[in-house]
Coordinates of C-alpha atoms and ligand atoms in Angstrom, one line a residue:
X19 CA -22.7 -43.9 102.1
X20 CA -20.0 -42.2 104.2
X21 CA -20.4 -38.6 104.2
X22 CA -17.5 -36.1 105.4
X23 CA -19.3 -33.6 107.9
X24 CA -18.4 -30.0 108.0
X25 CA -20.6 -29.5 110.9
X26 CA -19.5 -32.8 112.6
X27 CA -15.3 -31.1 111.9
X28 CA -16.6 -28.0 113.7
X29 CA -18.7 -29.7 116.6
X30 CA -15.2 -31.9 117.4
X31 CA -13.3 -28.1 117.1
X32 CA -15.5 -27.0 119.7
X33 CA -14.8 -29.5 122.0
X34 CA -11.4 -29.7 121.8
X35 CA -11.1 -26.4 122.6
X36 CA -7.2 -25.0 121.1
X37 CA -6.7 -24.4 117.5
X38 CA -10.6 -25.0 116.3
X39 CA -10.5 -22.4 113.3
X40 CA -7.1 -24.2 111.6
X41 CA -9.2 -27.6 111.6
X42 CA -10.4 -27.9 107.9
X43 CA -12.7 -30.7 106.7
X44 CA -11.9 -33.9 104.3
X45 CA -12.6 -32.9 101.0
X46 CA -11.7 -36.4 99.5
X47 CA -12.9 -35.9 95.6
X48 CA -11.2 -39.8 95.3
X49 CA -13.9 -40.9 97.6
X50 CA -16.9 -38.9 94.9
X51 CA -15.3 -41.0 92.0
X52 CA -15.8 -43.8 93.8
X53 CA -19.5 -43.9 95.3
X54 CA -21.7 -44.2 92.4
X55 CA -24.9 -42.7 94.6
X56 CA -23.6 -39.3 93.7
X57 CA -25.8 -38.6 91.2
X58 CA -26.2 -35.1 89.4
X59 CA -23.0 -33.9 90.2
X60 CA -21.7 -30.6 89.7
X61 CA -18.2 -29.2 89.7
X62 CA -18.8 -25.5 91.1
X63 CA -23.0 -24.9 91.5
X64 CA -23.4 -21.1 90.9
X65 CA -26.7 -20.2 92.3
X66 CA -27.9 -17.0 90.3
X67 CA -27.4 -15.2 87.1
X68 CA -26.8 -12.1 87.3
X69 CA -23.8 -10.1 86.7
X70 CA -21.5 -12.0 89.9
X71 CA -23.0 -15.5 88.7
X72 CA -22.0 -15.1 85.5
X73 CA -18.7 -14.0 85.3
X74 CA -17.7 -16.7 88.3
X75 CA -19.3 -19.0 85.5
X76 CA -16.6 -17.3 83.3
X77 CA -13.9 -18.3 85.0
X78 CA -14.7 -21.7 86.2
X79 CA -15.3 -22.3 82.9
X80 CA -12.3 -21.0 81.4
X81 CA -10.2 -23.2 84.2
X82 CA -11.6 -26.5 82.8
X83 CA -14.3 -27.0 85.1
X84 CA -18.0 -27.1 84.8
X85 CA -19.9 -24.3 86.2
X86 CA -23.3 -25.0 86.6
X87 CA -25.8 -22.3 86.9
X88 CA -29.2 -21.6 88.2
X89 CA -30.6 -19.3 86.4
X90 CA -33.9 -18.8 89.1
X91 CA -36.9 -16.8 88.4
X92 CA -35.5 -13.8 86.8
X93 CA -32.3 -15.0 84.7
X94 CA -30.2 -12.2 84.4
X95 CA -30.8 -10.5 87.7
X96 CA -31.3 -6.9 88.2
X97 CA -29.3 -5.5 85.5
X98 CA -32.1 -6.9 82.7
X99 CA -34.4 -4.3 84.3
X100 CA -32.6 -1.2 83.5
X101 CA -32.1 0.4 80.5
X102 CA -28.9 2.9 79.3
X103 CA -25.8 1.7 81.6
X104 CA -22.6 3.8 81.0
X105 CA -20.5 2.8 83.9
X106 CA -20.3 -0.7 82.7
X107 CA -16.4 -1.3 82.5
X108 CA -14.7 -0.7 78.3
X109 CA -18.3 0.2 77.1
X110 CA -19.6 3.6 77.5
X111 CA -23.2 2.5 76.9
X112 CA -24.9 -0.7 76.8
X113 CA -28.2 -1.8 77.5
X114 CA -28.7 -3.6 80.8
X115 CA -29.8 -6.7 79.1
X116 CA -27.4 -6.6 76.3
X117 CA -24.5 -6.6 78.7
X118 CA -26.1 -9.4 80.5
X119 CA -26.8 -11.5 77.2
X120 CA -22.9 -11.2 76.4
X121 CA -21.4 -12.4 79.9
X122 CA -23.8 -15.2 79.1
X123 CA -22.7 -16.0 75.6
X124 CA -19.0 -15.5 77.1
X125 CA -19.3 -18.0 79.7
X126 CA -21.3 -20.2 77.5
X127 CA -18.0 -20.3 75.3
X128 CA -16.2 -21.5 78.4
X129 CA -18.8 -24.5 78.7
X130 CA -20.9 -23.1 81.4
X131 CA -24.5 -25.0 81.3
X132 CA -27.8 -23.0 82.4
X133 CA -30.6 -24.6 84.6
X134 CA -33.6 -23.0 84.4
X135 CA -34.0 -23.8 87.9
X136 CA -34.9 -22.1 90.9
X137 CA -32.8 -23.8 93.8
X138 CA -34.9 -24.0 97.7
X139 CA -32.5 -25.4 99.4
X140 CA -28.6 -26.1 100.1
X141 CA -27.5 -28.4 102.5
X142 CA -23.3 -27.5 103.5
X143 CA -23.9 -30.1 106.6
X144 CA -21.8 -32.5 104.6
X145 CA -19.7 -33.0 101.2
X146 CA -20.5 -32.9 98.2
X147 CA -23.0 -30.3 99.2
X148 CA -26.7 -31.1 98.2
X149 CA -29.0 -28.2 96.5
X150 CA -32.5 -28.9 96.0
X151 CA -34.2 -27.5 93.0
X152 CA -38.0 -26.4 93.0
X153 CA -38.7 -28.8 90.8
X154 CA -37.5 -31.3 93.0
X155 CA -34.1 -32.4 91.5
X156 CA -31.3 -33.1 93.8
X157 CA -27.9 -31.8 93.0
X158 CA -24.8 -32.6 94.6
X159 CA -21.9 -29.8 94.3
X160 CA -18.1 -29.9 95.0
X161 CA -18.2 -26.2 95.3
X162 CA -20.9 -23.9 95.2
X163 CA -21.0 -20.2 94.9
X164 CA -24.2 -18.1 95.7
X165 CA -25.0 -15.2 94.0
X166 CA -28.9 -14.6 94.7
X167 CA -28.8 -11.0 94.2
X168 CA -31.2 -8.9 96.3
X169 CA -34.9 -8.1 95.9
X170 CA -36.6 -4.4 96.2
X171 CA -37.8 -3.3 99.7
X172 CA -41.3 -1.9 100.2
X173 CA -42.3 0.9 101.8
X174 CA -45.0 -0.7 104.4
X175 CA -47.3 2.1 104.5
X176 CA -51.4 1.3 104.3
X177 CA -52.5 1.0 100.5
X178 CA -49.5 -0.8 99.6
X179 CA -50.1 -4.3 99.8
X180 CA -53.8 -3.6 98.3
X181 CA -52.8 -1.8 95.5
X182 CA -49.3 -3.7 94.4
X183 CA -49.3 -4.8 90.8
X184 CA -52.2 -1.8 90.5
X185 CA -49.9 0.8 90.3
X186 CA -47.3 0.0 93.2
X187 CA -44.6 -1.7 91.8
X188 CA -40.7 -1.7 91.3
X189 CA -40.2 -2.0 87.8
X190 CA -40.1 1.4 85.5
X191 CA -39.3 -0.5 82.3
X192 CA -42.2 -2.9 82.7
X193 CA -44.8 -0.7 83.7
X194 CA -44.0 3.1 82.5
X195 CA -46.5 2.4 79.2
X196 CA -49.4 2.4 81.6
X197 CA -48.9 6.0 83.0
X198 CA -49.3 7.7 79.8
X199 CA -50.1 11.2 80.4
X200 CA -51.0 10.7 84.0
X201 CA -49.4 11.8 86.8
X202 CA -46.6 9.3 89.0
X203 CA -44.4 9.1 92.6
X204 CA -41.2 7.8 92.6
X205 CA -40.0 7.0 96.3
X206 CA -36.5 6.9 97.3
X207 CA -33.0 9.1 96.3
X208 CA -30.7 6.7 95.1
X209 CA -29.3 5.8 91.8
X210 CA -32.4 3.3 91.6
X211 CA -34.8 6.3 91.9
X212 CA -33.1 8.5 89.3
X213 CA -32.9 6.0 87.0
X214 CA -36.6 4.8 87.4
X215 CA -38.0 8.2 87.2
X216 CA -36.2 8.7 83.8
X217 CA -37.9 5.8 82.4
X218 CA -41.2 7.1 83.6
X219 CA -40.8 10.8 82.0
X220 CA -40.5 9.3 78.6
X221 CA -44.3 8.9 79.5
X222 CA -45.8 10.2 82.1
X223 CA -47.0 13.9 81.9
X224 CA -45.6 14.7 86.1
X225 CA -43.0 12.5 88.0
X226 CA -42.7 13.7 91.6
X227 CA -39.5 12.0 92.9
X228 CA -40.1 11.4 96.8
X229 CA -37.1 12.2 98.9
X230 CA -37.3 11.7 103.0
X231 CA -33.7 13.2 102.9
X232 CA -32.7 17.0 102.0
X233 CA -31.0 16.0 99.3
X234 CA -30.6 12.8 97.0
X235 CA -28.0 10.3 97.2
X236 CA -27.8 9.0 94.0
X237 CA -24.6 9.9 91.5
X238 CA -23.8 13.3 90.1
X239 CA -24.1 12.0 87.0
X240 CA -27.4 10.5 87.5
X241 CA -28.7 13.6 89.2
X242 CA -27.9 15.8 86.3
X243 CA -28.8 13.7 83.7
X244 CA -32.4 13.6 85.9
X245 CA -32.3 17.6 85.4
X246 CA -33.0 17.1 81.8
X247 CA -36.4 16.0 82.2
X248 CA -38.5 19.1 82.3
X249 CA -41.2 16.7 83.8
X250 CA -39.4 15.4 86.4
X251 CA -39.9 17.2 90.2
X252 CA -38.3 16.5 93.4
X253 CA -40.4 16.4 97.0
X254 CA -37.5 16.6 100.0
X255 CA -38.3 15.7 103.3
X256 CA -40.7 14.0 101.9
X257 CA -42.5 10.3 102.4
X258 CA -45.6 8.5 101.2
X259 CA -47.4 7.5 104.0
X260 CA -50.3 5.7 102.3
X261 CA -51.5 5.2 99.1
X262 CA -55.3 5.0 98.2
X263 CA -57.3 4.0 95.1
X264 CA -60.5 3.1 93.7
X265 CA -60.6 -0.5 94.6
X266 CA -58.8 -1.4 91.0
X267 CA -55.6 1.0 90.7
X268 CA -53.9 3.2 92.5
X269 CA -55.9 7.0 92.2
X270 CA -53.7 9.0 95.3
X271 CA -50.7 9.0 97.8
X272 CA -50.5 11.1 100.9
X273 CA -47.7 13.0 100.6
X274 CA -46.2 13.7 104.3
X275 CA -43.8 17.0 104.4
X276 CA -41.1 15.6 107.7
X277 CA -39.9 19.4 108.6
X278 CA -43.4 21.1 108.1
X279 CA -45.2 18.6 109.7
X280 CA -47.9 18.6 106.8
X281 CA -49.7 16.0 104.7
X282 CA -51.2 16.6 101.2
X283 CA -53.3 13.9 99.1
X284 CA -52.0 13.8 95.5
X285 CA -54.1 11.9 92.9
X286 CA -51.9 10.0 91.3
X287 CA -51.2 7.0 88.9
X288 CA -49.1 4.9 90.2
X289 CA -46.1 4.9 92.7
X290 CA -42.8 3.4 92.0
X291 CA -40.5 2.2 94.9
X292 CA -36.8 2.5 94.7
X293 CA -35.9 2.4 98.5
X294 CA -33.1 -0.2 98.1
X295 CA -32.7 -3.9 98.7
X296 CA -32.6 -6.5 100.5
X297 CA -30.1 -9.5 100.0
X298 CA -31.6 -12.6 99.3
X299 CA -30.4 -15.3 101.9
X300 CA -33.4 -17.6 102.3
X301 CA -31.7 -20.7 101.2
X302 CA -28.7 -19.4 103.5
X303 CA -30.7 -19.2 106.9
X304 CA -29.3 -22.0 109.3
X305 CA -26.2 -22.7 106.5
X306 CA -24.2 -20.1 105.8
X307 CA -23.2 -17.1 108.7
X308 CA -25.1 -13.8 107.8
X309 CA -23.9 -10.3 109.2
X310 CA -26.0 -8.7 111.8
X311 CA -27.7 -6.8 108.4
X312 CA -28.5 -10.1 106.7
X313 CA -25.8 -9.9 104.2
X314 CA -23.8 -13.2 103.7
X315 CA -20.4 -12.8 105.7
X316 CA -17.1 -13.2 104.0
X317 CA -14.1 -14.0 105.3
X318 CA -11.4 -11.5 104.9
X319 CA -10.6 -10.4 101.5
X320 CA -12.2 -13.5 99.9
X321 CA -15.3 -14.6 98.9
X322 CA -15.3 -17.8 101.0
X323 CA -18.1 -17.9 103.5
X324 CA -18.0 -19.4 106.4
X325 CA -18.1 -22.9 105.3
X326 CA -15.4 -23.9 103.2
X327 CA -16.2 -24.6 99.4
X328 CA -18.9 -22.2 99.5
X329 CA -18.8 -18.9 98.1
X330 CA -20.4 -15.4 98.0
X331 CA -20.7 -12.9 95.8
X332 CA -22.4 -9.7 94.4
X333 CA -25.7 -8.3 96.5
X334 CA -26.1 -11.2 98.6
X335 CA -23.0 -10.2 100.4
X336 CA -22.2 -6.6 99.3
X337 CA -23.8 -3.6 101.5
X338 CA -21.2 -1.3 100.4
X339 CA -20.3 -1.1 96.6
X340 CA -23.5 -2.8 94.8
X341 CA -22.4 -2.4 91.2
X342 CA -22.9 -4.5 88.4
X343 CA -19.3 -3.7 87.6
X344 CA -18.5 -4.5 91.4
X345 CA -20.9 -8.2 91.1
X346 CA -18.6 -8.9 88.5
X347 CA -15.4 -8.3 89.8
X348 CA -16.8 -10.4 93.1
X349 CA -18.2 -13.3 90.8
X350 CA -14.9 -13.1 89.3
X351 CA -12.7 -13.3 92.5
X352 CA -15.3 -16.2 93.8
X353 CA -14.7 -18.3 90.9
X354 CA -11.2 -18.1 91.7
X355 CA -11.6 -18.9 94.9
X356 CA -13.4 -22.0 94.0
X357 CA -11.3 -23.5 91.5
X358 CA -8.5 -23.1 93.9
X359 CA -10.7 -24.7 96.3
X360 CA -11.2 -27.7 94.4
X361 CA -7.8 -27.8 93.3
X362 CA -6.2 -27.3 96.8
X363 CA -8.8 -30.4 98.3
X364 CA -7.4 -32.9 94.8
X365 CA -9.4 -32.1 91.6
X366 CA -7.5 -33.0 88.9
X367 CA -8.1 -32.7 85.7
X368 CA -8.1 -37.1 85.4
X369 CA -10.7 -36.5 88.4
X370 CA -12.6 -34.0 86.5
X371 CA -12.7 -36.5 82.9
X372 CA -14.1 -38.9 85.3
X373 CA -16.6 -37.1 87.1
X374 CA -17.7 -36.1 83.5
X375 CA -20.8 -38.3 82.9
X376 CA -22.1 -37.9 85.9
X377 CA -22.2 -34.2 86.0
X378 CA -26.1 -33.0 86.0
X379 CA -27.7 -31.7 82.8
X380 CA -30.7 -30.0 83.0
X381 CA -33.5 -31.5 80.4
X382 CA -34.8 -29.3 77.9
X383 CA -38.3 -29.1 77.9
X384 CA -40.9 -28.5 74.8
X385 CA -42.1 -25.1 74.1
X386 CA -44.8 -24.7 72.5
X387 CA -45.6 -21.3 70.8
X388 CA -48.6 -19.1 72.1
X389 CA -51.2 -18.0 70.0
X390 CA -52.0 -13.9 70.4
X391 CA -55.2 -12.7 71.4
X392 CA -55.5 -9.0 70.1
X393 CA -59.0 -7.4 70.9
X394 CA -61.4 -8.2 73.8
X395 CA -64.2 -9.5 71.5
X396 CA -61.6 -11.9 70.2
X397 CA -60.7 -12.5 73.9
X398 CA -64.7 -13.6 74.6
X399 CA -64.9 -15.4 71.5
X400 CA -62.2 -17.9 72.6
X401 CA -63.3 -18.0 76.3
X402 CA -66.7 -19.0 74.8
X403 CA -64.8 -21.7 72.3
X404 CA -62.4 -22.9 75.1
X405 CA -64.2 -23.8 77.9
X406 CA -61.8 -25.7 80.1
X407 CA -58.6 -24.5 81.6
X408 CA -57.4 -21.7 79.6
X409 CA -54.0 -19.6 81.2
X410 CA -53.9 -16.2 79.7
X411 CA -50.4 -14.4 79.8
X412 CA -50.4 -10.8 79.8
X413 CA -46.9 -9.2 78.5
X414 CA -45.7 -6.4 76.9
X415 CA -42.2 -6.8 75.0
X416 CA -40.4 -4.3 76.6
X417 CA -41.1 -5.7 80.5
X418 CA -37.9 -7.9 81.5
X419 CA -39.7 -10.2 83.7
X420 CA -42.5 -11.2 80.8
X421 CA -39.6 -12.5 78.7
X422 CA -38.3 -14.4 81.7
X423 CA -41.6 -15.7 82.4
X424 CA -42.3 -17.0 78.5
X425 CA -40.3 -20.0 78.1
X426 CA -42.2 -21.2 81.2
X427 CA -45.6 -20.3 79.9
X428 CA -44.3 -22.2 76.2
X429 CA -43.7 -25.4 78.0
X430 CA -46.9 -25.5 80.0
X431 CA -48.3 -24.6 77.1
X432 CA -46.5 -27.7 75.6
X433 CA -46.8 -30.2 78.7
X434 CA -51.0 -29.6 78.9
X435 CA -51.6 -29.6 75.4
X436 CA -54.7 -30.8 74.3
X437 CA -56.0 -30.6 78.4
X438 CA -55.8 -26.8 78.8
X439 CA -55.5 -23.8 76.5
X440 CA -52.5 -21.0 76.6
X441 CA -52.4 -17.6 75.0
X442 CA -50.8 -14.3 75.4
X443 CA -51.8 -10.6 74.9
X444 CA -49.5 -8.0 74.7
X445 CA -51.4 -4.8 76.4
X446 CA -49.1 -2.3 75.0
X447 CA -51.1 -3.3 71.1
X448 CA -54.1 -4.7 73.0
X449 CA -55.6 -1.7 74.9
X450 CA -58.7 -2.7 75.0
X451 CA -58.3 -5.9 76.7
X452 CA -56.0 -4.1 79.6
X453 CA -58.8 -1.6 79.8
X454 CA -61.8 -4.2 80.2
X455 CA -59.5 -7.0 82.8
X456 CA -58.1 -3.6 84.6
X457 CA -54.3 -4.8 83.2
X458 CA -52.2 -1.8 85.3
X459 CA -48.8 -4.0 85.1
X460 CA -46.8 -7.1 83.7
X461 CA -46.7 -9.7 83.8
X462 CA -49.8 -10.5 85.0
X463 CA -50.8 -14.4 84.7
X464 CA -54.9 -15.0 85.0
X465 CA -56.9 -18.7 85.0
X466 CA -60.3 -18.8 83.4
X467 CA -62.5 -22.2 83.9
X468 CA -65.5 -22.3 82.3
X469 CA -65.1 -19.1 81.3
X470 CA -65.0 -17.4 84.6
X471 CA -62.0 -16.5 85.8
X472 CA -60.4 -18.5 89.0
X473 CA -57.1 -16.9 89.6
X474 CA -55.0 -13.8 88.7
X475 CA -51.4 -13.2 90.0
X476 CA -50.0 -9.9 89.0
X477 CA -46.6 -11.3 89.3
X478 CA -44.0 -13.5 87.5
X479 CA -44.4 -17.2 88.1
X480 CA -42.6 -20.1 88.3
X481 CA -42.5 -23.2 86.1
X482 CA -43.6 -24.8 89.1
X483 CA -46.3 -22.6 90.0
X484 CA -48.1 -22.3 87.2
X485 CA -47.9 -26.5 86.7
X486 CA -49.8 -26.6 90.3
X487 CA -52.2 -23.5 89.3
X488 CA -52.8 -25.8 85.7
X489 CA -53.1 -28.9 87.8
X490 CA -55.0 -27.3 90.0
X491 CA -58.1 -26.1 88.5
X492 CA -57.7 -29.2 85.7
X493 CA -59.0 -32.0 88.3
Ligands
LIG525 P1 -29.9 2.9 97.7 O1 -29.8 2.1 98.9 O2 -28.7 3.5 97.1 O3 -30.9 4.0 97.9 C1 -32.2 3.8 98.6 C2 -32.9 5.1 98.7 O4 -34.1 4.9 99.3 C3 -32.2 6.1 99.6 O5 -32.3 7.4 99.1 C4 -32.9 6.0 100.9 O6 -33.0 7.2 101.7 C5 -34.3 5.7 100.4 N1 -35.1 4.9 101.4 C6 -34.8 3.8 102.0 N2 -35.9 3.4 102.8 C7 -36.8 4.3 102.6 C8 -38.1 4.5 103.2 N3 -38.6 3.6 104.0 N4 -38.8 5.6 102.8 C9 -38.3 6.5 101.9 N5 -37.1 6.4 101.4 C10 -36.4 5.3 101.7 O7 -30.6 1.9 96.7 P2 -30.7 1.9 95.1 O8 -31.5 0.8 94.7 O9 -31.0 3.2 94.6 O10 -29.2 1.5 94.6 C11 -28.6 0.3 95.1 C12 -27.2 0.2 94.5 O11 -27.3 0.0 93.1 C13 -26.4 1.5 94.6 O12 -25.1 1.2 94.9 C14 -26.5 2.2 93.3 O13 -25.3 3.0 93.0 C15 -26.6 1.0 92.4 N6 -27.3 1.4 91.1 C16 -26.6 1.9 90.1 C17 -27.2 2.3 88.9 C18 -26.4 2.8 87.8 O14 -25.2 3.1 88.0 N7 -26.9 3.0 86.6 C19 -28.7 2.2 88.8 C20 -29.4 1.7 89.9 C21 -28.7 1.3 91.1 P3 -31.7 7.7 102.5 O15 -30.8 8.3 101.5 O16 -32.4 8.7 103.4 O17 -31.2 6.6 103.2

């Protein structure tokens, strides 16, 4: 199969010497129609989901070709994990998810189609490019545009690691119920913080925002709207420095003071982290050129990286604006710039009708529905009836990243019928069952064999994963 190397084009550049960056590689989309071994084609991969992905998905879509787009582990991004947003562009207030759920429906319009895929790998070392799914499934792209988003920093302090998913965590929306009464930190001063405290004074009795700066940076409006919670303080010149606990959940923080010099223990509930992000560029290490702070680079006022017919855009490559209203406008400008790309390099529509049937489409697997568990007798009763694999799902409905994780559970559920059990609880009716398995978060995923329980992750999983876990404790 002849291949057209990028890296073998820039390799020649370099030793030549004069004139390297105006030597552009063959792009000859003649040559795909022709070799039949490109399989699972796609016209413009979009890998992510959130508010960039989507609305490059938008308009790829809407310029007749077809965007396909990895969804990963949490479809929708960042945006499903916040509530009230009011500086999303012509609607004063919309509900993170909502706003997500209609790009979605927009671009589906435009004939975008949705893997519910995590991609591992790229390969931009020749053309088409080749993306590697978890799963396994090899995809080869004309174009493809990464939007991976970012993931939450942590603090690093002791306690941390130990006590994550027992009241550390990053997700107000998910994990506010559990705090009922008690008292909470929220560490950082950004928009994040503000916004993730206000979730947790609908419930908590105290939430003592932690502040290592004098002030916060987080909007105006987000700071006063903050004021309004009579149950919300601030700590300047403040940082956790480790968080303790009584070997199940999080009981305390140190609380260091930077000007006084002073620590104080607080017994608290749980500590939220909101100290930013960083972009997520794993499948771009040893591909794609990063800035020195591991952002993806762009070049110039595009959002081609630096290998032509790939593209960037939202918080993979943003360390400036980070808006959902910014994503878009990035997604936007990178679909653009990839339509144009295949268009420039000989996509026409003839090529595109027949490249048609051999574009990928993701299977749709069986789902089966999950049976409810909602007391803990009831639990014991069906670990006594069930004594092989059983996978219990803990959820609440209001937790973004359980409702991600579900139609993965369903088609376990579906794929080991008959060979291992699956059911749900929602702690938020189910009290007693959080109380008695020490449930501080969700999603939480635990295995029982033989009624004894073999594995608990207190995070969402995978497809993938939780086929291994299954498989796993099965044989
Ligand atoms: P930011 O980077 O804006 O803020 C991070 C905060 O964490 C800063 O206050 C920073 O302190 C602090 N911090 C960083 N590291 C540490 C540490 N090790 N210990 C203690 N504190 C630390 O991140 P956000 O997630 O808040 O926001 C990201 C982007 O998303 C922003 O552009 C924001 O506007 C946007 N956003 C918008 C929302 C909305 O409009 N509704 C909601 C949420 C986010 P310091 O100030 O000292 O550097």
């Amino acid at each position: 199969m002849k291949k057209y190397s990028v890296v073998a084009t820039a390799l020649l550049c370099a030793l030549i010497g004069t004139g390297c960056d105006k030597v552009t590689p063959s792009f000859n989309m003649q040559h795909v129609v022709e070799t039949s071994d490109y399989t699972n084609l796609a016209d413009v991969a979009i890998i992510g989901s959130g508010p960039a992905g989507l609305s490059a998905a938008l308009y790829v879509g809407r310029a007749n070709k077809t965007p396909l787009v990895f969804e990963g582990i949490k479809p929708g991004g960042a945006l499903t994990e916040t509530t009230e947003v009011e500086n999303w562009p012509g609607i004063p207030h919309v509900q993170g998810p909502d706003a997500i759920e209609g790009l979605k429906k927009q671009a589906q319009e435009f004939g975008a189609v949705f893997a519910p895929e995590q991609v591992t790998a790229i390969d931009v070392s020749s053309w088409p490019f080749v993306i590697t799914t978890e799963s396994g499934v090899t995809i080869h792209a004309l174009a493809i545009i990464i939007a991976t988003g970012a993931s939450p920093v942590r603090l690093g302090v002791p306690g941390e690691t130990q006590y994550w998913g027992k009241g550390v965590t990053t997700c107000a929306i998910c994990d506010a119920p559990y705090h009922k009464d008690k008292e909470v930190l929220v560490v950082g001063g950004g928009d994040s913080a503000a916004e993730e405290a206000m979730q947790l004074a609908r419930y908590a009795r105290k939430v003592t925002v932690v502040v290592r700066k004098d002030h916060m940076r987080a909007s105006a409006r987000m700071k006063e709207r903050m004021a309004t919670y009579p149950n919300i303080t601030t700590a300047y010149q403040s940082e956790v420095t480790a968080i303790s606990g009584d070997g199940f959940k999080v009981t305390g923080a140190t609380l260091y003071n930077n000007v006084t010099k002073e620590s104080v223990e607080l017994p608290v509930n749980g500590v939220f982290l909101a100290i930013g992000h960083i972009p997520n560029t794993d499948i771009c290490k040893g591909n794609i050129a990063l800035t020195p702070s591991g952002y993806i680079q762009m070049e110039g006022r595009t959002q081609l990286t630096n290998v032509p017919g790939v593209f960037a855009a939202g918080d993979v490559e943003d360390d400036r604006y980070r808006q959902a209203g910014t994503s878009s406008g990035h997604g936007i400008s990178a679909g653009l710039d990839a339509v144009s790309f295949l268009e420039s390099n000989g996509y026409t529509p003839e090529i595109g009708k027949q490249l048609q049937d051999r574009l990928y489409k993701p299977s749709v697997a069986k789902r089966a529905q999950l049976a409810d568990i909602h007391s803990y007798p009831e639990f014991e009763t069906f670990l006594e009836e069930h004594p092989g694999v059983v996978v219990v799902d803990f959820y609440t409905p209001f937790c973004p990243s359980c409702l991600h994780m579900l139609p993965a559970v369903q088609e376990i559920a579906a794929e080991f019928a008959g060979r291992a059990d699956v059911v749900k609880v929602d702690t938020s009716q189910a009290q007693d069952i959080a109380d008695q398995l020490k449930v501080f978060n969700v999603p939480v995923v635990m295995l029982y064999k033989n009624g004894q329980l073999v594995a608990r992750f207190n995070k969402i999983l995978s497809k993938q994963k939780l086929q291994e876990l299954v498989l796993q404790f099965l044989y």
